[in-house]
């Protein structure tokens, strides 16, 4: 766990919910604390990305389950209970999970755009990715479970639609997914050795998001060609 | 106001060459499966469509008050293979999509969206929202301004002489950003190098990240920035003296000038280099890219 009490206030700072004294004190702290500065930058990116997401509700059968998993575990679990807490508030420990959750919300748009509901009974579910030992700065189990679920869902869409892609495109996508998987494995191994490294935590989250993005892109291409 | 869709031209022959008037504010949309798309501009408020395709490919051009649409379909229900050469007003916004298509746009001043799966995307010009994507091809942009988003999967991304918010990303390729004027730049690759040579403005944000590749970032004289360097297995080199404050692991901070801009440099296993303007960036042997590029 992080012992820095300011990390829990970064969301409030971004939301403009600190009073003047608190804000001044936090800004002084940011000047001397690279960890909080980095965390604030990541938090800003996550919230910016969240704000850019389309608000159109997905209409497929698959999406509600994904959204429920995200909202139940990742997005609506504030570290500091507050009746005023808004939906897009995160503390540092939730950050990596939130990054993935945002990516998964984006991923949910694939099914909306595709206008299709995959038939899970017809296709064996893909194997979930291996889960690494727990780093200290994130909730790895939460993130990994959600990540594996999102990846599995997207892989299912891609698997079902791969017949619409030419073989070269399939090969390129698979090659790049493998490349990302190797990068994820690298980051996991590094984190296992240095679980408190904020850079590695953020790097892992970002690389995992790259895989989601690529799968989404593949699914979008499939949808356009179906 | 003209609301109804008007059929401008249709052809069921291998060739089409038609020119028709358009009004300022109309956008052009073209979608095709196979075949290259070339777009030129001129000063006339008119669009010329030259297309050549397979026998029995069907080419249809429609126009509404807000949009010109060009679509093609293959004979007997198969995918079409049509090459397009368009000449349009420079002010016109365009949206181009293909599958097995290379896209080239020259001299455009309006918004640009261009995406393909297999083929290069090359655009000169563009303003407002400029979004270029290819899965298997190189993406190159120059002379644009506005909010720029360039993305490839298995190839390089190259951006020159642009101004505005810039986001560049690929998975297996290099990202090269040269003569960029921006206060907000982000570039990412998993397996490739990133080169940035552009402004670092007061209060700007610049973030570059690679997993398996180096970063080369030019820091102009007089820059004021707080620079964060993070790596796991890589190295850090600077062409000018800096005083590093080490954080946890191989992570360093240093301040240049007044420190008002924020520069974040991250490479898991590559070398992070800072240079001065005019310095020729070099490739290093320990930053090898995946040799499996498939173009």
Short mmCIF file of C-alpha atoms in Angstrom, two decimals:
data_model
loop_
_atom_site.label_atom_id
_atom_site.label_comp_id
_atom_site.label_asym_id
_atom_site.label_seq_id
_atom_site.Cartn_x
_atom_site.Cartn_y
_atom_site.Cartn_z
CA UNK A 1 0.00 0.00 0.00
CA UNK A 2 1.13 3.55 -0.60
CA UNK A 3 1.75 5.53 2.53
CA UNK A 4 1.61 8.92 0.87
CA UNK A 5 -1.69 10.45 2.03
CA UNK A 6 -1.83 12.79 -0.95
CA UNK A 7 -2.30 9.97 -3.45
CA UNK A 8 -5.87 9.51 -2.24
CA UNK A 9 -6.59 13.19 -2.86
CA UNK A 10 -5.47 13.36 -6.47
CA UNK A 11 -8.94 12.61 -7.81
CA UNK A 12 -10.42 15.31 -5.63
CA UNK A 13 -7.77 17.69 -6.88
CA UNK A 14 -8.63 16.92 -10.50
CA UNK A 15 -12.32 17.31 -9.73
CA UNK A 16 -11.74 20.70 -8.10
CA UNK A 17 -13.05 19.45 -4.80
CA UNK A 18 -10.15 20.57 -2.62
CA UNK A 19 -10.38 23.82 -0.74
CA UNK A 20 -7.80 26.49 -1.40
CA UNK A 21 -5.48 25.46 1.41
CA UNK A 22 -5.60 21.81 0.44
CA UNK A 23 -5.03 22.64 -3.20
CA UNK A 24 -2.02 24.81 -2.40
CA UNK A 25 -0.57 22.16 -0.13
CA UNK A 26 -1.04 19.45 -2.74
CA UNK A 27 0.53 21.58 -5.44
CA UNK A 28 3.53 22.15 -3.19
CA UNK A 29 3.67 18.42 -2.60
CA UNK A 30 3.51 17.70 -6.32
CA UNK A 31 6.55 19.84 -6.82
CA UNK A 32 8.52 17.57 -4.55
CA UNK A 33 6.95 14.19 -5.21
CA UNK A 34 7.56 12.65 -8.63
CA UNK A 35 5.40 9.64 -7.78
CA UNK A 36 2.34 11.78 -7.19
CA UNK A 37 3.18 13.88 -10.24
CA UNK A 38 3.31 10.78 -12.40
CA UNK A 39 0.15 9.41 -10.83
CA UNK A 40 -1.65 12.69 -11.45
CA UNK A 41 -0.55 12.64 -15.07
CA UNK A 42 -1.87 9.09 -15.50
CA UNK A 43 -5.08 10.00 -13.74
CA UNK A 44 -5.55 12.97 -16.02
CA UNK A 45 -5.07 10.77 -19.06
CA UNK A 46 -7.57 8.23 -17.80
CA UNK A 47 -10.22 10.81 -17.06
CA UNK A 48 -9.62 12.59 -20.35
CA UNK A 49 -10.01 9.31 -22.15
CA UNK A 50 -13.14 8.53 -20.18
CA UNK A 51 -14.69 11.86 -21.04
CA UNK A 52 -14.13 11.22 -24.73
CA UNK A 53 -15.98 7.94 -24.67
CA UNK A 54 -19.31 7.88 -26.48
CA UNK A 55 -22.29 7.81 -24.15
CA UNK A 56 -24.48 5.74 -26.45
CA UNK A 57 -25.61 2.63 -24.58
CA UNK A 58 -24.48 -0.59 -26.22
CA UNK A 59 -27.30 -2.77 -27.39
CA UNK A 60 -25.77 -6.19 -27.60
CA UNK A 61 -26.37 -9.08 -25.23
CA UNK A 62 -22.72 -9.35 -24.34
CA UNK A 63 -22.08 -5.81 -23.28
CA UNK A 64 -24.25 -5.60 -20.14
CA UNK A 65 -22.25 -8.35 -18.47
CA UNK A 66 -18.98 -6.64 -19.22
CA UNK A 67 -20.29 -3.27 -18.09
CA UNK A 68 -21.63 -4.79 -14.90
CA UNK A 69 -18.28 -6.33 -14.08
CA UNK A 70 -16.53 -3.05 -14.69
CA UNK A 71 -18.95 -0.88 -12.80
CA UNK A 72 -19.25 -3.25 -9.90
CA UNK A 73 -15.57 -3.68 -9.24
CA UNK A 74 -13.46 -1.05 -10.86
CA UNK A 75 -15.27 2.20 -11.37
CA UNK A 76 -17.62 2.48 -8.46
CA UNK A 77 -15.21 1.55 -5.70
CA UNK A 78 -13.80 4.75 -4.28
CA UNK A 79 -10.94 4.37 -1.85
CA UNK A 80 -12.17 7.23 0.31
CA UNK A 81 -15.92 6.96 0.87
CA UNK A 82 -17.66 10.18 0.02
CA UNK A 83 -21.27 10.91 -0.76
CA UNK A 84 -20.15 13.48 -3.30
CA UNK A 85 -17.92 11.09 -5.19
CA UNK A 86 -18.48 11.12 -8.89
CA UNK A 87 -18.16 8.25 -11.31
CA UNK A 88 -14.74 9.03 -12.73
CA UNK A 89 -12.78 9.29 -9.52
CA UNK A 90 -9.79 7.07 -8.94
CA UNK A 91 -7.13 6.69 -6.35
CA UNK A 92 -3.67 5.58 -7.29
CA UNK A 93 -4.22 1.92 -6.37
CA UNK A 94 -7.19 1.83 -8.72
CA UNK A 95 -5.40 3.49 -11.52
CA UNK A 96 -4.19 0.50 -13.48
CA UNK A 97 -7.53 -1.20 -13.14
CA UNK A 98 -9.25 1.99 -14.20
CA UNK A 99 -7.04 2.26 -17.27
CA UNK A 100 -8.15 -1.19 -18.27
CA UNK A 101 -11.73 -0.52 -17.37
CA UNK A 102 -11.76 2.51 -19.59
CA UNK A 103 -10.23 0.45 -22.35
CA UNK A 104 -12.88 -2.17 -21.83
CA UNK A 105 -15.66 0.38 -21.95
CA UNK A 106 -14.19 1.47 -25.26
CA UNK A 107 -14.02 -2.16 -26.24
CA UNK A 108 -17.69 -2.53 -25.51
CA UNK A 109 -18.32 -0.14 -28.33
CA UNK A 110 -17.10 -2.78 -30.71
CA UNK A 111 -20.21 -4.83 -30.23
CA UNK A 112 -22.35 -1.77 -30.49
CA UNK A 113 -20.65 -0.78 -33.72
CA UNK A 114 -20.74 -4.31 -34.96
CA UNK A 115 -24.37 -4.69 -34.05
CA UNK A 116 -23.91 -8.32 -33.28
CA UNK A 117 -24.05 -10.66 -30.36
CA UNK A 118 -21.53 -13.45 -30.45
CA UNK A 119 -22.90 -16.89 -29.68
CA UNK A 120 -20.78 -18.06 -26.79
CA UNK A 121 -22.18 -21.56 -26.78
CA UNK A 122 -20.84 -22.26 -30.24
CA UNK A 123 -17.24 -21.36 -29.54
CA UNK A 124 -15.03 -22.59 -26.71
CA UNK A 125 -13.94 -19.68 -24.55
CA UNK A 126 -10.33 -18.60 -25.13
CA UNK A 127 -7.84 -19.43 -22.43
CA UNK A 128 -7.40 -16.56 -19.98
CA UNK A 129 -3.96 -15.10 -19.70
CA UNK A 130 -1.69 -16.10 -16.87
CA UNK A 131 -1.93 -13.95 -13.78
CA UNK A 132 1.29 -12.65 -12.31
CA UNK A 133 2.15 -12.20 -8.64
CA UNK A 134 0.63 -9.14 -7.06
CA UNK A 135 2.47 -5.87 -7.44
CA UNK A 136 2.01 -3.44 -4.62
CA UNK A 137 0.82 -0.37 -6.45
CA UNK A 138 -2.14 -1.89 -8.27
CA UNK A 139 -4.87 -4.39 -7.72
CA UNK A 140 -3.45 -6.97 -10.05
CA UNK A 141 -6.05 -9.64 -9.50
CA UNK A 142 -8.86 -7.24 -10.24
CA UNK A 143 -7.06 -5.84 -13.26
CA UNK A 144 -6.00 -9.22 -14.57
CA UNK A 145 -9.44 -10.72 -14.21
CA UNK A 146 -11.03 -7.84 -16.03
CA UNK A 147 -8.33 -7.76 -18.61
CA UNK A 148 -8.59 -11.48 -19.26
CA UNK A 149 -12.36 -11.21 -19.54
CA UNK A 150 -12.20 -8.28 -21.94
CA UNK A 151 -9.51 -9.91 -24.03
CA UNK A 152 -11.43 -13.18 -24.12
CA UNK A 153 -14.60 -11.41 -25.21
CA UNK A 154 -12.83 -9.50 -27.94
CA UNK A 155 -10.86 -12.54 -29.06
CA UNK A 156 -14.11 -14.37 -29.42
CA UNK A 157 -15.45 -11.68 -31.72
CA UNK A 158 -12.25 -11.73 -33.75
CA UNK A 159 -12.14 -15.51 -33.85
CA UNK A 160 -15.68 -15.71 -35.13
CA UNK A 161 -15.06 -13.10 -37.78
CA UNK A 162 -11.59 -14.02 -38.92
CA UNK A 163 -13.03 -15.68 -42.00
CA UNK A 164 -13.93 -12.26 -43.31
CA UNK A 165 -10.28 -11.16 -43.19
CA UNK A 166 -7.67 -12.15 -45.71
CA UNK A 167 -4.92 -14.43 -44.49
CA UNK A 168 -2.26 -11.73 -44.55
CA UNK A 169 -4.29 -9.46 -42.33
CA UNK A 170 -4.97 -12.30 -39.92
CA UNK A 171 -1.28 -13.11 -39.80
CA UNK A 172 -0.32 -9.49 -39.20
CA UNK A 173 -2.84 -9.10 -36.41
CA UNK A 174 -1.74 -12.33 -34.76
CA UNK A 175 1.91 -11.37 -35.06
CA UNK A 176 1.29 -8.02 -33.43
CA UNK A 177 -0.84 -9.51 -30.71
CA UNK A 178 2.02 -11.89 -29.98
CA UNK A 179 4.38 -8.94 -29.90
CA UNK A 180 2.21 -7.19 -27.35
CA UNK A 181 1.90 -10.40 -25.33
CA UNK A 182 5.68 -10.61 -25.15
CA UNK A 183 5.84 -7.02 -23.97
CA UNK A 184 3.19 -7.76 -21.34
CA UNK A 185 5.15 -10.80 -20.20
CA UNK A 186 8.30 -8.67 -19.97
CA UNK A 187 6.50 -6.10 -17.86
CA UNK A 188 5.00 -8.78 -15.61
CA UNK A 189 8.40 -10.36 -15.00
CA UNK A 190 9.88 -6.98 -14.23
CA UNK A 191 7.05 -6.18 -11.87
CA UNK A 192 7.47 -9.46 -10.08
CA UNK A 193 11.01 -8.39 -9.31
CA UNK A 194 10.16 -4.80 -8.51
CA UNK A 195 6.48 -4.59 -7.58
CA UNK A 196 6.63 -1.02 -6.26
CA UNK A 197 7.95 0.44 -9.48
CA UNK A 198 5.34 2.96 -10.60
CA UNK A 199 6.73 3.08 -14.12
CA UNK A 200 6.40 -0.68 -14.54
CA UNK A 201 2.84 -0.61 -13.23
CA UNK A 202 1.88 2.13 -15.65
CA UNK A 203 3.79 0.48 -18.49
CA UNK A 204 2.04 -2.83 -17.91
CA UNK A 205 -1.36 -1.14 -17.89
CA UNK A 206 -0.56 0.76 -21.04
CA UNK A 207 0.70 -2.32 -22.86
CA UNK A 208 -2.36 -4.29 -21.83
CA UNK A 209 -4.47 -1.47 -23.16
CA UNK A 210 -2.59 -1.72 -26.47
CA UNK A 211 -3.76 -5.29 -26.82
CA UNK A 212 -7.34 -4.28 -26.14
CA UNK A 213 -7.01 -1.50 -28.69
CA UNK A 214 -5.64 -3.83 -31.35
CA UNK A 215 -8.35 -6.41 -30.73
CA UNK A 216 -10.95 -3.67 -30.94
CA UNK A 217 -9.46 -2.49 -34.21
CA UNK A 218 -9.57 -6.03 -35.59
CA UNK A 219 -13.17 -6.43 -34.47
CA UNK A 220 -14.10 -3.14 -36.07
CA UNK A 221 -12.55 -4.22 -39.37
CA UNK A 222 -14.47 -7.48 -39.19
CA UNK A 223 -17.69 -5.62 -38.49
CA UNK A 224 -17.13 -3.33 -41.45
CA UNK A 225 -16.58 -6.27 -43.76
CA UNK A 226 -19.41 -8.45 -42.50
CA UNK B 1 -31.79 23.63 -49.67
CA UNK B 2 -31.14 20.45 -51.52
CA UNK B 3 -32.01 17.63 -49.18
CA UNK B 4 -32.65 14.74 -51.49
CA UNK B 5 -29.93 12.42 -52.54
CA UNK B 6 -28.97 13.09 -56.11
CA UNK B 7 -27.37 10.47 -58.26
CA UNK B 8 -24.50 12.30 -59.87
CA UNK B 9 -23.10 9.45 -61.84
CA UNK B 10 -23.12 5.72 -62.05
CA UNK B 11 -21.04 3.48 -64.17
CA UNK B 12 -21.06 -0.20 -64.88
CA UNK B 13 -18.01 0.02 -67.03
CA UNK B 14 -14.32 -0.09 -66.19
CA UNK B 15 -13.96 3.68 -66.63
CA UNK B 16 -15.63 6.76 -65.18
CA UNK B 17 -14.68 10.39 -65.60
CA UNK B 18 -17.16 12.95 -64.38
CA UNK B 19 -17.00 16.47 -62.97
CA UNK B 20 -19.76 18.17 -61.02
CA UNK B 21 -20.23 21.31 -58.93
CA UNK B 22 -20.14 21.28 -55.14
CA UNK B 23 -20.90 23.88 -52.51
CA UNK B 24 -18.65 25.05 -49.73
CA UNK B 25 -19.32 23.00 -46.63
CA UNK B 26 -19.98 19.73 -48.38
CA UNK B 27 -17.82 16.79 -47.39
CA UNK B 28 -16.62 13.95 -49.54
CA UNK B 29 -16.87 10.32 -48.51
CA UNK B 30 -15.36 7.47 -50.46
CA UNK B 31 -15.30 3.82 -49.56
CA UNK B 32 -13.77 1.07 -51.62
CA UNK B 33 -12.40 -2.41 -51.17
CA UNK B 34 -9.41 -2.78 -53.43
CA UNK B 35 -7.63 -0.21 -55.50
CA UNK B 36 -5.68 2.92 -54.82
CA UNK B 37 -7.13 6.29 -53.99
CA UNK B 38 -5.39 9.50 -55.00
CA UNK B 39 -6.82 12.89 -54.10
CA UNK B 40 -5.61 16.17 -55.58
CA UNK B 41 -6.99 19.63 -54.96
CA UNK B 42 -7.77 22.61 -57.12
CA UNK B 43 -9.31 26.05 -56.72
CA UNK B 44 -12.61 25.22 -58.44
CA UNK B 45 -15.75 24.45 -56.46
CA UNK B 46 -16.14 21.19 -58.29
CA UNK B 47 -15.23 17.56 -57.90
CA UNK B 48 -13.79 15.45 -60.66
CA UNK B 49 -13.97 11.70 -60.25
CA UNK B 50 -11.80 9.53 -62.42
CA UNK B 51 -12.13 5.85 -61.76
CA UNK B 52 -10.97 2.74 -63.47
CA UNK B 53 -11.85 -0.71 -62.35
CA UNK B 54 -12.52 -4.25 -63.23
CA UNK B 55 -15.10 -5.05 -65.83
CA UNK B 56 -18.59 -4.80 -64.34
CA UNK B 57 -17.42 -3.00 -61.22
CA UNK B 58 -20.18 -0.61 -60.31
CA UNK B 59 -19.23 2.92 -59.32
CA UNK B 60 -21.85 5.23 -57.88
CA UNK B 61 -21.55 8.90 -57.02
CA UNK B 62 -24.29 10.53 -54.95
CA UNK B 63 -24.68 14.01 -53.59
CA UNK B 64 -26.69 15.55 -50.80
CA UNK B 65 -26.61 19.07 -49.44
CA UNK B 66 -23.91 18.11 -47.02
CA UNK B 67 -22.01 15.31 -48.64
CA UNK B 68 -20.67 13.74 -51.78
CA UNK B 69 -20.54 9.95 -51.55
CA UNK B 70 -18.58 7.67 -53.81
CA UNK B 71 -19.02 3.94 -53.52
CA UNK B 72 -18.16 1.00 -55.64
CA UNK B 73 -19.27 -2.61 -55.75
CA UNK B 74 -17.80 -5.61 -57.48
CA UNK B 75 -19.39 -7.58 -60.21
CA UNK B 76 -21.39 -10.67 -59.25
CA UNK B 77 -21.29 -9.67 -55.62
CA UNK B 78 -17.53 -9.99 -55.28
CA UNK B 79 -15.23 -7.30 -53.94
CA UNK B 80 -14.55 -4.48 -56.33
CA UNK B 81 -11.16 -3.39 -57.52
CA UNK B 82 -11.31 0.23 -58.56
CA UNK B 83 -8.58 2.85 -58.68
CA UNK B 84 -9.75 6.38 -57.98
CA UNK B 85 -8.24 9.71 -58.80
CA UNK B 86 -10.21 12.60 -57.38
CA UNK B 87 -9.73 16.31 -57.79
CA UNK B 88 -11.59 18.32 -55.19
CA UNK B 89 -11.70 21.83 -53.73
CA UNK B 90 -8.91 22.32 -51.21
CA UNK B 91 -11.44 23.37 -48.56
CA UNK B 92 -13.34 20.11 -48.70
CA UNK B 93 -13.36 17.73 -45.76
CA UNK B 94 -12.80 14.12 -46.75
CA UNK B 95 -13.39 10.69 -45.34
CA UNK B 96 -11.70 7.87 -47.22
CA UNK B 97 -11.78 4.20 -46.37
CA UNK B 98 -10.40 1.18 -48.11
CA UNK B 99 -9.37 -2.37 -47.36
CA UNK B 100 -6.64 -3.29 -49.81
CA UNK B 101 -5.96 0.27 -50.79
CA UNK B 102 -3.20 2.80 -50.67
CA UNK B 103 -4.42 6.31 -50.03
CA UNK B 104 -2.64 9.48 -51.05
CA UNK B 105 -3.98 12.98 -50.49
CA UNK B 106 -2.18 16.12 -51.57
CA UNK B 107 -2.97 19.75 -50.76
CA UNK B 108 -6.07 19.32 -48.68
CA UNK B 109 -7.04 22.10 -46.26
CA UNK B 110 -10.13 20.58 -44.68
CA UNK B 111 -10.60 17.76 -42.21
CA UNK B 112 -9.20 14.38 -43.18
CA UNK B 113 -10.11 10.87 -42.15
CA UNK B 114 -8.32 8.14 -44.07
CA UNK B 115 -8.08 4.50 -43.12
CA UNK B 116 -7.11 1.29 -44.80
CA UNK B 117 -6.16 -2.21 -43.76
CA UNK B 118 -3.50 -3.08 -46.31
CA UNK B 119 -1.73 -0.13 -47.88
CA UNK B 120 0.03 3.10 -47.10
CA UNK B 121 -1.69 6.32 -46.12
CA UNK B 122 0.11 9.48 -47.21
CA UNK B 123 -1.43 12.89 -46.65
CA UNK B 124 -0.08 16.37 -47.30
CA UNK B 125 -2.22 19.03 -45.67
CA UNK B 126 -5.33 18.83 -43.55
CA UNK B 127 -6.70 20.93 -40.75
CA UNK B 128 -9.11 20.51 -37.87
CA UNK B 129 -9.49 16.82 -37.16
CA UNK B 130 -6.91 14.79 -39.06
CA UNK B 131 -7.09 11.04 -38.49
CA UNK B 132 -5.01 8.55 -40.47
CA UNK B 133 -4.94 4.79 -39.92
CA UNK B 134 -3.49 1.73 -41.54
CA UNK B 135 -3.03 -1.78 -40.22
CA UNK B 136 -0.28 -3.00 -42.53
CA UNK B 137 0.96 0.13 -44.21
CA UNK B 138 3.04 3.16 -43.39
CA UNK B 139 1.23 6.29 -42.33
CA UNK B 140 2.79 9.61 -43.30
CA UNK B 141 1.47 13.10 -42.70
CA UNK B 142 2.92 16.51 -43.40
CA UNK B 143 1.71 20.07 -43.50
CA UNK B 144 -1.32 19.53 -41.27
CA UNK B 145 -2.68 21.53 -38.37
CA UNK B 146 -5.30 20.87 -35.75
CA UNK B 147 -5.96 17.73 -33.78
CA UNK B 148 -3.91 14.99 -35.34
CA UNK B 149 -4.21 11.26 -34.75
CA UNK B 150 -1.98 8.93 -36.76
CA UNK B 151 -2.00 5.22 -36.21
CA UNK B 152 -0.50 2.10 -37.73
CA UNK B 153 -0.20 -1.44 -36.45
CA UNK B 154 2.57 -3.13 -38.35
CA UNK B 155 4.44 -0.25 -39.94
CA UNK B 156 5.96 3.14 -39.35
CA UNK B 157 4.29 6.42 -38.56
CA UNK B 158 5.93 9.57 -39.87
CA UNK B 159 4.78 13.11 -39.21
CA UNK B 160 6.51 16.22 -40.53
CA UNK B 161 5.81 19.94 -40.36
CA UNK B 162 2.57 19.86 -38.44
CA UNK B 163 1.01 22.04 -35.77
CA UNK B 164 -1.49 21.12 -33.09
CA UNK B 165 -2.34 18.37 -30.68
CA UNK B 166 -0.66 15.21 -31.89
CA UNK B 167 -1.11 11.56 -31.04
CA UNK B 168 0.91 8.94 -32.90
CA UNK B 169 0.88 5.22 -32.29
CA UNK B 170 1.97 1.94 -33.79
CA UNK B 171 2.64 -1.54 -32.48
CA UNK B 172 5.48 -2.81 -34.63
CA UNK B 173 7.14 0.18 -36.20
CA UNK B 174 8.92 3.44 -35.67
CA UNK B 175 7.34 6.78 -34.90
CA UNK B 176 9.10 9.78 -36.34
CA UNK B 177 7.84 13.26 -35.50
CA UNK B 178 9.83 16.05 -37.10
CA UNK B 179 9.31 19.82 -37.04
CA UNK B 180 6.26 19.57 -34.85
CA UNK B 181 4.74 22.67 -33.31
CA UNK B 182 2.60 21.55 -30.44
CA UNK B 183 2.01 21.85 -26.74
CA UNK B 184 0.54 18.36 -26.50
CA UNK B 185 2.23 15.35 -28.06
CA UNK B 186 1.95 11.67 -27.26
CA UNK B 187 3.66 8.87 -29.16
CA UNK B 188 3.69 5.16 -28.40
CA UNK B 189 5.07 2.03 -29.96
CA UNK B 190 5.60 -1.46 -28.64
CA UNK B 191 8.43 -2.48 -30.93
CA UNK B 192 10.10 0.47 -32.54
CA UNK B 193 11.93 3.70 -32.05
CA UNK B 194 10.49 7.12 -31.46
CA UNK B 195 12.10 10.29 -32.73
CA UNK B 196 10.80 13.71 -31.77
CA UNK B 197 12.18 16.98 -33.05
CA UNK B 198 9.80 19.83 -32.37
CA UNK B 199 8.73 22.47 -29.95
CA UNK B 200 8.68 21.99 -26.23
CA UNK B 201 6.46 24.82 -25.13
CA UNK B 202 5.89 26.33 -21.74
CA UNK B 203 3.21 24.34 -19.91
CA UNK B 204 3.13 21.81 -22.73
CA UNK B 205 2.94 18.05 -22.26
CA UNK B 206 5.06 15.60 -24.21
CA UNK B 207 4.97 11.90 -23.63
CA UNK B 208 6.88 9.24 -25.52
CA UNK B 209 6.83 5.55 -24.73
CA UNK B 210 8.30 2.45 -26.32
CA UNK B 211 8.63 -1.05 -24.97
CA UNK B 212 11.36 -2.42 -27.19
CA UNK B 213 13.00 0.54 -28.82
CA UNK B 214 14.83 3.74 -28.14
CA UNK B 215 13.66 7.31 -27.90
CA UNK B 216 15.51 10.23 -29.41
CA UNK B 217 14.15 13.57 -28.36
CA UNK B 218 15.53 16.91 -29.41
CA UNK B 219 15.47 19.53 -26.71
CA UNK B 220 15.58 23.03 -28.20
CA UNK B 221 17.81 25.65 -26.64
CA UNK B 222 15.98 27.72 -24.08
CA UNK B 223 13.52 24.96 -23.21
CA UNK B 224 11.97 25.00 -19.75
CA UNK B 225 10.82 21.53 -18.79
CA UNK B 226 10.58 18.98 -16.04
CA UNK B 227 11.82 15.81 -17.69
CA UNK B 228 11.05 12.35 -16.36
CA UNK B 229 13.02 9.41 -17.67
CA UNK B 230 11.89 5.86 -16.96
CA UNK B 231 13.38 2.62 -18.17
CA UNK B 232 13.84 -0.91 -16.93
CA UNK B 233 16.64 -2.38 -19.00
CA UNK B 234 17.58 0.56 -21.17
CA UNK B 235 20.02 3.41 -20.90
CA UNK B 236 19.95 7.16 -20.87
CA UNK B 237 22.17 9.48 -22.84
CA UNK B 238 22.16 13.23 -23.08
CA UNK B 239 24.03 15.49 -25.46
CA UNK B 240 24.10 18.18 -22.80
CA UNK B 241 24.72 18.11 -19.07
CA UNK B 242 21.79 17.41 -16.80
CA UNK B 243 21.55 16.89 -13.07
CA UNK B 244 19.62 13.74 -12.41
CA UNK B 245 17.49 13.09 -9.37
CA UNK B 246 17.13 9.36 -9.09
CA UNK B 247 13.83 7.88 -8.12
CA UNK B 248 12.93 4.28 -7.55
CA UNK B 249 14.58 1.93 -10.03
CA UNK B 250 16.01 3.32 -13.23
CA UNK B 251 13.89 6.42 -13.11
CA UNK B 252 15.25 9.91 -13.14
CA UNK B 253 13.98 13.45 -13.11
CA UNK B 254 15.70 16.62 -14.05
CA UNK B 255 14.70 20.17 -14.68
CA UNK B 256 15.70 22.33 -17.60
CA UNK B 257 15.23 26.08 -17.30
CA UNK B 258 12.04 27.03 -15.54
CA UNK B 259 10.65 23.52 -15.77
CA UNK B 260 7.23 24.58 -16.98
CA UNK B 261 6.73 21.92 -19.65
CA UNK B 262 6.33 18.28 -18.73
CA UNK B 263 8.29 15.73 -20.73
CA UNK B 264 7.88 12.03 -19.98
CA UNK B 265 10.25 9.60 -21.66
CA UNK B 266 9.73 5.89 -21.14
CA UNK B 267 11.36 2.88 -22.72
CA UNK B 268 11.33 -0.54 -21.16
CA UNK B 269 14.46 -1.82 -22.87
CA UNK B 270 15.68 0.86 -25.26
CA UNK B 271 18.01 3.79 -24.92
CA UNK B 272 16.58 7.21 -24.21
CA UNK B 273 18.58 9.96 -25.83
CA UNK B 274 18.35 13.70 -25.60
CA UNK B 275 19.88 15.72 -28.36
CA UNK B 276 20.14 19.34 -29.40
CA UNK B 277 18.65 20.67 -32.64
CA UNK B 278 20.66 19.80 -35.67
CA UNK B 279 22.01 16.63 -34.16
CA UNK B 280 21.66 13.69 -36.44
CA UNK B 281 19.89 10.89 -34.65
CA UNK B 282 21.56 7.53 -34.88
CA UNK B 283 20.29 4.03 -34.63
CA UNK B 284 21.96 1.77 -32.14
CA UNK B 285 22.49 -1.90 -32.49
CA UNK B 286 21.00 -2.79 -29.14
CA UNK B 287 17.64 -1.30 -30.12
CA UNK B 288 16.87 -3.82 -32.76
CA UNK B 289 13.41 -3.91 -34.11
CA UNK B 290 11.49 -7.01 -34.82
CA UNK B 291 12.67 -8.14 -38.21
CA UNK B 292 9.27 -9.53 -38.99
CA UNK B 293 7.75 -6.38 -40.41
CA UNK B 294 5.25 -7.47 -42.93
CA UNK B 295 4.28 -4.83 -45.40
#
